[in-house]
Coordinates of C-alpha atoms in Angstrom, one line a residue:
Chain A
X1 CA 95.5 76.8 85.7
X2 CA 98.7 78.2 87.1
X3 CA 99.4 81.2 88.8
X4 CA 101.7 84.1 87.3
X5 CA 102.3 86.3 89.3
X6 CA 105.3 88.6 89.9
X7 CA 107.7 85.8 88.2
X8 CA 107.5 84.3 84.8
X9 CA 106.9 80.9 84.4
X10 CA 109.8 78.6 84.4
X11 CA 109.5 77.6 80.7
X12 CA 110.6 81.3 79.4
X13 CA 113.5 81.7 80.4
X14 CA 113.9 85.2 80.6
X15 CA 116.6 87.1 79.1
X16 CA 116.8 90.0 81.8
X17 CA 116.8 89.2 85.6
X18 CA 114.0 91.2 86.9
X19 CA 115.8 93.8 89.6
X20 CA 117.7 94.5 86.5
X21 CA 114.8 95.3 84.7
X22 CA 113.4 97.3 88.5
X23 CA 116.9 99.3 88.1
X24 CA 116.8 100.5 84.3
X25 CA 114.5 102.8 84.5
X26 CA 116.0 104.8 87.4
X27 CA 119.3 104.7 85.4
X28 CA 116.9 106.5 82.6
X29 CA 115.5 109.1 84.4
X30 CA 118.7 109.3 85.8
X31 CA 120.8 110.0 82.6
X32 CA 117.7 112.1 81.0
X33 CA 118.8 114.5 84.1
X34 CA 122.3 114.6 83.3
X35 CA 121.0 115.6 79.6
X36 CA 119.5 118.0 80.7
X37 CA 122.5 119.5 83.0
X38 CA 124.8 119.4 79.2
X39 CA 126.3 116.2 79.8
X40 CA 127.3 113.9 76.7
X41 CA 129.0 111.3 78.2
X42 CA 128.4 109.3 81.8
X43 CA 130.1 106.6 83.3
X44 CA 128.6 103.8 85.2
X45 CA 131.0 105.5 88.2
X46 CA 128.7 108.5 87.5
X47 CA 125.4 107.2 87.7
X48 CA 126.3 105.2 90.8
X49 CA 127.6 108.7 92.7
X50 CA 123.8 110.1 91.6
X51 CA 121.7 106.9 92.9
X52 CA 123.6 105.1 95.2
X53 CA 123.7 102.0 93.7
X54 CA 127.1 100.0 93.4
X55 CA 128.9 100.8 89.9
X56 CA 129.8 97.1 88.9
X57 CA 125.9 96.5 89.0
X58 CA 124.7 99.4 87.4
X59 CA 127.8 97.9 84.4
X60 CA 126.5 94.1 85.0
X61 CA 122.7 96.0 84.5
X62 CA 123.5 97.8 81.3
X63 CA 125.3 94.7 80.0
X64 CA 122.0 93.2 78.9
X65 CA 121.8 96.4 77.3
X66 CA 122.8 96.4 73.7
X67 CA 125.1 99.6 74.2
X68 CA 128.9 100.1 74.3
X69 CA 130.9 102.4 76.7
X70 CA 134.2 103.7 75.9
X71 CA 137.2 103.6 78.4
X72 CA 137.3 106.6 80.2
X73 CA 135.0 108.6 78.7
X74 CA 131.5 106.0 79.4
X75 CA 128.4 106.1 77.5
X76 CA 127.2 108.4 75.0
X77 CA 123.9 110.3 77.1
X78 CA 121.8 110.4 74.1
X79 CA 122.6 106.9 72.7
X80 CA 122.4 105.0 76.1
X81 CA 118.9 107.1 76.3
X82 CA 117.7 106.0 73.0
X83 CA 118.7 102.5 74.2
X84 CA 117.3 102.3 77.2
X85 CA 113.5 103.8 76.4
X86 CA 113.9 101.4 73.4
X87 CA 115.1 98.2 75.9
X88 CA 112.4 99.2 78.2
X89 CA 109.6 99.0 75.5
X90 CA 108.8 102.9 76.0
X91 CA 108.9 103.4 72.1
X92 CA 106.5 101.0 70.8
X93 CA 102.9 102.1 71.7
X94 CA 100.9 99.0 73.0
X95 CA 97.5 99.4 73.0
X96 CA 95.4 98.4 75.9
X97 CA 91.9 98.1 77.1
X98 CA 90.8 99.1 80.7
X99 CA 88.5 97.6 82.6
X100 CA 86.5 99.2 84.9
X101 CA 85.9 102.9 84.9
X102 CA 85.2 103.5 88.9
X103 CA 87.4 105.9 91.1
X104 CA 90.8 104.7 89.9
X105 CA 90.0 103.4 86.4
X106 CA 88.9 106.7 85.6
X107 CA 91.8 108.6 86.9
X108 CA 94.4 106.1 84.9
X109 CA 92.1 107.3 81.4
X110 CA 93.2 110.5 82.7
X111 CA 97.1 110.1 83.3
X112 CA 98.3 111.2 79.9
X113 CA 101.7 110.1 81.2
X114 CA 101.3 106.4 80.3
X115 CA 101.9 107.0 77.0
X116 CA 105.0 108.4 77.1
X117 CA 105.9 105.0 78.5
X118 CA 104.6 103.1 75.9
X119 CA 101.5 102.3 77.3
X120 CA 98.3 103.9 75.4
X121 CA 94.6 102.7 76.5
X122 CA 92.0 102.7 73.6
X123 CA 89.1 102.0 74.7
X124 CA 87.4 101.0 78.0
X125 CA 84.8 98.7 79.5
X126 CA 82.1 99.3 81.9
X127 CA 78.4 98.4 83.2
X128 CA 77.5 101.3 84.0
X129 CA 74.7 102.4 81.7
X130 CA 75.9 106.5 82.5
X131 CA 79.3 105.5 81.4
X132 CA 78.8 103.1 77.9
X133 CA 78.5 105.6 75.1
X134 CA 80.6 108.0 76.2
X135 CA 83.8 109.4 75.0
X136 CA 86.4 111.0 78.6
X137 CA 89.3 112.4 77.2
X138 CA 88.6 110.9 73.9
X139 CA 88.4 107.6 74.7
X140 CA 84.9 105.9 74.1
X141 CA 83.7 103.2 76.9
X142 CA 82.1 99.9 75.8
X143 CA 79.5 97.7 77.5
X144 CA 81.7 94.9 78.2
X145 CA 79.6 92.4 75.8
X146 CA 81.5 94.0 73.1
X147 CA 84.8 93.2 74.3
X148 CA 85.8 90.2 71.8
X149 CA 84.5 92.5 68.6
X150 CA 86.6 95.9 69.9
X151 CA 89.5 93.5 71.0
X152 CA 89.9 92.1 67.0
X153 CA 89.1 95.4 65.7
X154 CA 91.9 97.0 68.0
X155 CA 94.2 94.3 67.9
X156 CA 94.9 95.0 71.7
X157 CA 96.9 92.2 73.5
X158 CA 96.9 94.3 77.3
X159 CA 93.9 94.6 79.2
X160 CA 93.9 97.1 82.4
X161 CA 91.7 95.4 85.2
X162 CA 90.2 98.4 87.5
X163 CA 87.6 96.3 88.5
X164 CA 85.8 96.0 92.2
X165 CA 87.5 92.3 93.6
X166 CA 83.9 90.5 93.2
X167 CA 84.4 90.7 89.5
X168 CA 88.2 90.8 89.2
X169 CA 88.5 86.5 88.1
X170 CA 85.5 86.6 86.3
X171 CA 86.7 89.9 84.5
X172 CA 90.0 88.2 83.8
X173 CA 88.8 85.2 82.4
X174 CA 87.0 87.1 80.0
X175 CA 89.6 89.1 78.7
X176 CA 91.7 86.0 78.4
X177 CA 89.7 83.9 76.7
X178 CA 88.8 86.6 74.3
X179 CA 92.7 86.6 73.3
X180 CA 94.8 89.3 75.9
X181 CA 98.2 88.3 76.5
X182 CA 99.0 90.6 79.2
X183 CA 96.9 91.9 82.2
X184 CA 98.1 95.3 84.4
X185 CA 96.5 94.3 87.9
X186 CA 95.5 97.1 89.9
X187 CA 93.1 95.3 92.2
X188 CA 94.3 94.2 95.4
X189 CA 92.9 90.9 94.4
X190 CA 95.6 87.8 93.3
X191 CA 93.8 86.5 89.7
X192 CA 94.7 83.2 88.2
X193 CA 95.7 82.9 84.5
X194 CA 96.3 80.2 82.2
X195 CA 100.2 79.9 81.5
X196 CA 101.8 82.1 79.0
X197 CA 99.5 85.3 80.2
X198 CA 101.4 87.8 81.9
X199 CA 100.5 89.3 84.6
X200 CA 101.7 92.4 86.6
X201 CA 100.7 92.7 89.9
X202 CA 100.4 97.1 91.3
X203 CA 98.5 96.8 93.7
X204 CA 98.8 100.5 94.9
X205 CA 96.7 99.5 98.4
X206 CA 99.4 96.4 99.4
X207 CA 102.1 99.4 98.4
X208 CA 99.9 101.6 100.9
X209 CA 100.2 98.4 103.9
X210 CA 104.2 98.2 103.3
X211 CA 104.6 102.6 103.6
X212 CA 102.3 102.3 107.0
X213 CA 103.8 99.3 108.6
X214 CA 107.7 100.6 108.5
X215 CA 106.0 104.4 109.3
X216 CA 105.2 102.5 112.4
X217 CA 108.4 100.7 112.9
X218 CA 110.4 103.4 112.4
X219 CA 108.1 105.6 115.0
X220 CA 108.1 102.5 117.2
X221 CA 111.8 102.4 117.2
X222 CA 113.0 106.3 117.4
Chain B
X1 CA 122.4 110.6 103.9
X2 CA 121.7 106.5 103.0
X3 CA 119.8 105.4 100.7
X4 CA 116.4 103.6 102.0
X5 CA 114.4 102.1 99.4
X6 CA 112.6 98.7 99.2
X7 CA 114.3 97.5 102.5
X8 CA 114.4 99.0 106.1
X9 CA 117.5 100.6 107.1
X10 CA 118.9 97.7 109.1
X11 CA 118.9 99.2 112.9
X12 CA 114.6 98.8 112.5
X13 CA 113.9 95.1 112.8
X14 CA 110.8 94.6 110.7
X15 CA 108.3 92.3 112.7
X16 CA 106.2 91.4 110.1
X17 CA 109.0 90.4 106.6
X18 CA 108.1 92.5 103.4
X19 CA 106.8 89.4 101.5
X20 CA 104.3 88.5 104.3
X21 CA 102.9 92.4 104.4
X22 CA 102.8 91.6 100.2
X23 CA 100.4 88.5 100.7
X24 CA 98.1 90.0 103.8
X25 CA 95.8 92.2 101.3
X26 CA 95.4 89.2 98.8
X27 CA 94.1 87.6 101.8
X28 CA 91.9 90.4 102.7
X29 CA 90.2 90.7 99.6
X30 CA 89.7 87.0 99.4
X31 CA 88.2 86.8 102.4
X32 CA 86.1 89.9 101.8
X33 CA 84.8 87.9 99.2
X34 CA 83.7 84.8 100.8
X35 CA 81.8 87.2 103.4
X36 CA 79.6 88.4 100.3
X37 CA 78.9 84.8 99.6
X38 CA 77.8 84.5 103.0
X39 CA 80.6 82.3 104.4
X40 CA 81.3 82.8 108.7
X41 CA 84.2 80.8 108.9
X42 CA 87.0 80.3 106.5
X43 CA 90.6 77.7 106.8
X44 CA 93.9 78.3 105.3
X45 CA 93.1 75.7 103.0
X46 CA 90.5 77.2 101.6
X47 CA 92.2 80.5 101.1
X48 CA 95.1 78.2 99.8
X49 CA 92.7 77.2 97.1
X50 CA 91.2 80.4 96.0
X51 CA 94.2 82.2 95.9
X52 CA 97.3 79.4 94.7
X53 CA 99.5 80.1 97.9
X54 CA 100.5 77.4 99.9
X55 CA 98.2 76.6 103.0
X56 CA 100.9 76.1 105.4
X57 CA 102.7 79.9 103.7
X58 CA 99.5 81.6 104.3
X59 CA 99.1 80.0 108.3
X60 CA 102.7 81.4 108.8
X61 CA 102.0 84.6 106.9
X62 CA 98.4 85.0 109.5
X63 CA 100.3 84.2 112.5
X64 CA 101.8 87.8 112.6
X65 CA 98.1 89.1 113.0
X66 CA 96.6 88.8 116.4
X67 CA 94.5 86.2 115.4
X68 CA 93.4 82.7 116.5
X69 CA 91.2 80.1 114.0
X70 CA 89.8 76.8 115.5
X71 CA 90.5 73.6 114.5
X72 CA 88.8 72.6 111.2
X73 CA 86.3 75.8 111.4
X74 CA 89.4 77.9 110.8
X75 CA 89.0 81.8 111.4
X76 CA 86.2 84.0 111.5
X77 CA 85.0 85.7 108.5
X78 CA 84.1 89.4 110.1
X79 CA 87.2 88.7 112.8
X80 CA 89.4 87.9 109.9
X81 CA 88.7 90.8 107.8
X82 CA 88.3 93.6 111.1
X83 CA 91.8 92.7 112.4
X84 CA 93.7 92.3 109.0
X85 CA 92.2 95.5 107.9
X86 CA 93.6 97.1 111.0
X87 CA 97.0 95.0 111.2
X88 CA 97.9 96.8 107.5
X89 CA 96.3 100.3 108.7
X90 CA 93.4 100.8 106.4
X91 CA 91.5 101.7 109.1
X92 CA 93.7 104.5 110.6
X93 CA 93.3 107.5 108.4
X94 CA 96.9 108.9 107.2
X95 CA 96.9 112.3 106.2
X96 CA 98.9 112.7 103.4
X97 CA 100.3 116.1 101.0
X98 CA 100.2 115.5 97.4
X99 CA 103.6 117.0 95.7
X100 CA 102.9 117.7 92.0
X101 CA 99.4 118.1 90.1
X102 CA 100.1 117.2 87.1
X103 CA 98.6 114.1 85.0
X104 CA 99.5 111.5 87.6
X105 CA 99.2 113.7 90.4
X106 CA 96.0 114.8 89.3
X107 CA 94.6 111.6 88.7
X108 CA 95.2 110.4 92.3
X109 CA 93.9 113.2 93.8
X110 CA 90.5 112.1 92.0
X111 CA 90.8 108.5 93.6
X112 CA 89.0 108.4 96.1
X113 CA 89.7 104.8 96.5
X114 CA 93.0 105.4 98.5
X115 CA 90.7 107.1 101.5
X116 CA 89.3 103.3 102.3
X117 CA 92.7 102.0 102.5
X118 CA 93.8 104.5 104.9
X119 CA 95.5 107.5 103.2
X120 CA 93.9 110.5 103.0
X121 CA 95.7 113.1 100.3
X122 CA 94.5 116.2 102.6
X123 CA 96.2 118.6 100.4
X124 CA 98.3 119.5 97.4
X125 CA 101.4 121.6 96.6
X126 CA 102.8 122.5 93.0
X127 CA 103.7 125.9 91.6
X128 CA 101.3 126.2 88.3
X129 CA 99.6 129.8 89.3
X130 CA 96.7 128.6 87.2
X131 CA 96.5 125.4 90.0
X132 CA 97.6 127.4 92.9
X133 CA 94.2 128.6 95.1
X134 CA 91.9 126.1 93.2
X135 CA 90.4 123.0 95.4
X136 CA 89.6 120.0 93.0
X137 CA 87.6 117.4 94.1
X138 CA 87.7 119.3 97.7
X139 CA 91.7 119.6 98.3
X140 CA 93.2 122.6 98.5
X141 CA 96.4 123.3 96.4
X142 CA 99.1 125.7 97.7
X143 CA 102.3 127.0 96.6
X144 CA 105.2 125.1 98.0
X145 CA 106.3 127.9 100.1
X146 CA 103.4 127.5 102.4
X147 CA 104.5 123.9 102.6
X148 CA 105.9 124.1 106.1
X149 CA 103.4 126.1 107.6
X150 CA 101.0 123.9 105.9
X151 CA 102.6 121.1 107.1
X152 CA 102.4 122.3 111.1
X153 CA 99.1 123.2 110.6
X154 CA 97.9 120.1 108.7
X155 CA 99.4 117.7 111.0
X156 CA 100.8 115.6 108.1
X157 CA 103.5 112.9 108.0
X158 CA 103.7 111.1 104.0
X159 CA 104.3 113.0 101.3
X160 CA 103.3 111.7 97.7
X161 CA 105.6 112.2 95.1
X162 CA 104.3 112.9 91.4
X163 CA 106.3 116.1 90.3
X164 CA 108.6 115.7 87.4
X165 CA 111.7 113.6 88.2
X166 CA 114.3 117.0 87.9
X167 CA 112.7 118.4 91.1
X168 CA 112.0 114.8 92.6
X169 CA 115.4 115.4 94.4
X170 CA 114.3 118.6 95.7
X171 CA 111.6 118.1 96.6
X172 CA 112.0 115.0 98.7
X173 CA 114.8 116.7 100.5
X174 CA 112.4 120.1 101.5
X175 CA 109.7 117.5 102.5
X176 CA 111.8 115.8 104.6
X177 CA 113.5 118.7 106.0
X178 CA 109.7 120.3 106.9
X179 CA 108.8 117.0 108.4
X180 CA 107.8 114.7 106.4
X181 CA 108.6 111.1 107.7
X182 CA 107.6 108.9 104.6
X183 CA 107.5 109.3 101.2
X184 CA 105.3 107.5 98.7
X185 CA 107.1 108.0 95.8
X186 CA 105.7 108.0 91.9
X187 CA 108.2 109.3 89.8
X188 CA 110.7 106.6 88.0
X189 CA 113.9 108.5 90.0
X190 CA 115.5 107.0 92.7
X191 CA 115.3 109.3 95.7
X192 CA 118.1 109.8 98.6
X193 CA 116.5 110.2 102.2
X194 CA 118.3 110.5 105.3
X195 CA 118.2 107.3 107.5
X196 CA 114.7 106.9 109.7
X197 CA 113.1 108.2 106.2
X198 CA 110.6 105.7 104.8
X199 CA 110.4 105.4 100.8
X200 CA 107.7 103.5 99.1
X201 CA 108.4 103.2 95.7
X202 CA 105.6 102.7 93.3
X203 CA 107.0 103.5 89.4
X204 CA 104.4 102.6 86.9
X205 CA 107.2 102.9 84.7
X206 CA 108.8 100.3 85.9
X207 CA 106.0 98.3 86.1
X208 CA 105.3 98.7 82.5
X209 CA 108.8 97.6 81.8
X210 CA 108.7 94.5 83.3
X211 CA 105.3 94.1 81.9
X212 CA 106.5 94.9 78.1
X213 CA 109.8 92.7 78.7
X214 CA 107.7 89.6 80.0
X215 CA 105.4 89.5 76.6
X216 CA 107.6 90.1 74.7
X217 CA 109.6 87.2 76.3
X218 CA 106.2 84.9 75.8
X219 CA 105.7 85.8 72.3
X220 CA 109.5 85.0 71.6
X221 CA 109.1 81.5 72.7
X222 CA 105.3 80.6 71.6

């Protein structure tokens, strides 16, 4: 067993260094504005004035990119869009299975906004006997035990774990041995995977620690 | 105006370094764990083993919490748990304003997990007339002219970002001119603060990006 957690295993050598792939999409959201202002061309000179971030990485970033800027004039808005949602996987629906409906389970099968990222979850598992059988925003909820038929009949290769930390590894497991490639960690709790199972670690209460402790600081220090 | 995003603004000498405050809640919910199994004491090592971190990283990473283990009985379960719960300020209530009920937004406001992690969302802003005056789940939701007022009255420091990213700008700067002295920020856009301004960024996007990338990396070279 081998941990994965924020890094990929040494084998894969990945293509795109991962603050690139931390920057992209704030060069996305960034161009999508200037769309939306008229714009048809921007330079990387441009989108460095609008986030701040140095221009020769924001061109080093978009090198990995398959897109070409012309002298002078930059990128095209609507091509280095295209691009970029297509580079960032935001195209492709990948279907995903969540696990745990509890407090924030449930409110991720509400955020409709995940599938405009690519992201769109099927189906969910639970225990609780008020939740299996029913259908929230029109996606149905399993008993767990049915995990391994749903997952072949779905084809689904993410699993969403919004488990309570007692069941977190065991959960995991499960969903691994029952073939999902990827797992979307929103518990505080650091699961071990086999290699070549990808997991991505938001843990939204360790973000919560980091906002509090330089709220202090910065109080502290004024 | 400076840009503060993942790091502190250099004049603010972090005690405890960003990577350390990234590992404490892994701890936490280890140890939380062993409690239910009815452990009282519990080493480095043994954390070392359940979670894949190196003893000798997470005896370094404790040594910023005021707290002392014996020799080979290590720390105290309940003392371990009490004092890292209050060293990453779970058990301070923050009152927070929530910035944009839409899907996201609206989802958080129903997770009522964040409350036992410290943050309470006491109230929400957004400029829907169909959402303005209504009180889901027990929050009240005002238009953001009454944000200042609000904001005296209310007592409230962090503001959550979850409004679309062509008023994330905008809104981060009237937050932060009413008061507001951290912002936990949802939307994929890279907000400017003044200096002293704390920004937590937490983009699911992003997440899902990295996430997509790192399969499809796997899959490559399987």
């Amino acid at each position: 067993m081998k941990v994965v957690g924020n890094t990929l295993s040494k084998k894969e050598v990945p293509r795109v260094p991962e603050p690139t792939l931390r920057r992209l999409p704030w060069y996305l959201s960034n161009v999508k504005l200037l769309k939306q202002r008229g714009e048809c061309f921007v330079s990387s000179t441009q989108i460095s004035k609008e986030t701040g971030i140095d221009a020769s990485q924001i061109a080093k970033d978009l090198s990995y990119v398959n897109i070409a800027g012309r002298t002078r004039v930059g990128y095209k808005v609507d091509t280095l869009i295209a691009v970029l949602e297509d580079f960032l996987g935001f195209t492709n629906i990948h279907k995903a299975f969540l696990f745990g409906v509890g407090s924030l389970g449930g409110a991720l099968l509400r955020d409709s906004g995940l599938v405009h990222f690519g992201l769109e979850i099927v189906a969910a598992f639970d225990v609780n006997p008020d939740l299996v059988g029913t259908c929230p925003e029109g996606i149905p909820i399993f008993h767990p035990d049915e995990f391994e038929q749903k997952r072949a009949e779905y084809g689904v290769r993410i699993g969403v774990l919004t488990v309570p930390i007692e069941i977190a590894q065991s959960i995991t497991d499960k969903m691994v041995a029952g073939g999902i490639k990827a797992v979307w960690n929103f518990t505080p709790f650091r699961i071990r995977v086999p290699e070549h199972i990808v997991v991505q670690n938001t843990s939204l209460y360790a973000h919560l620690a980091l906002m509090f402790n330089r709220l202090n600081c910065i109080e502290n220090n004024l």
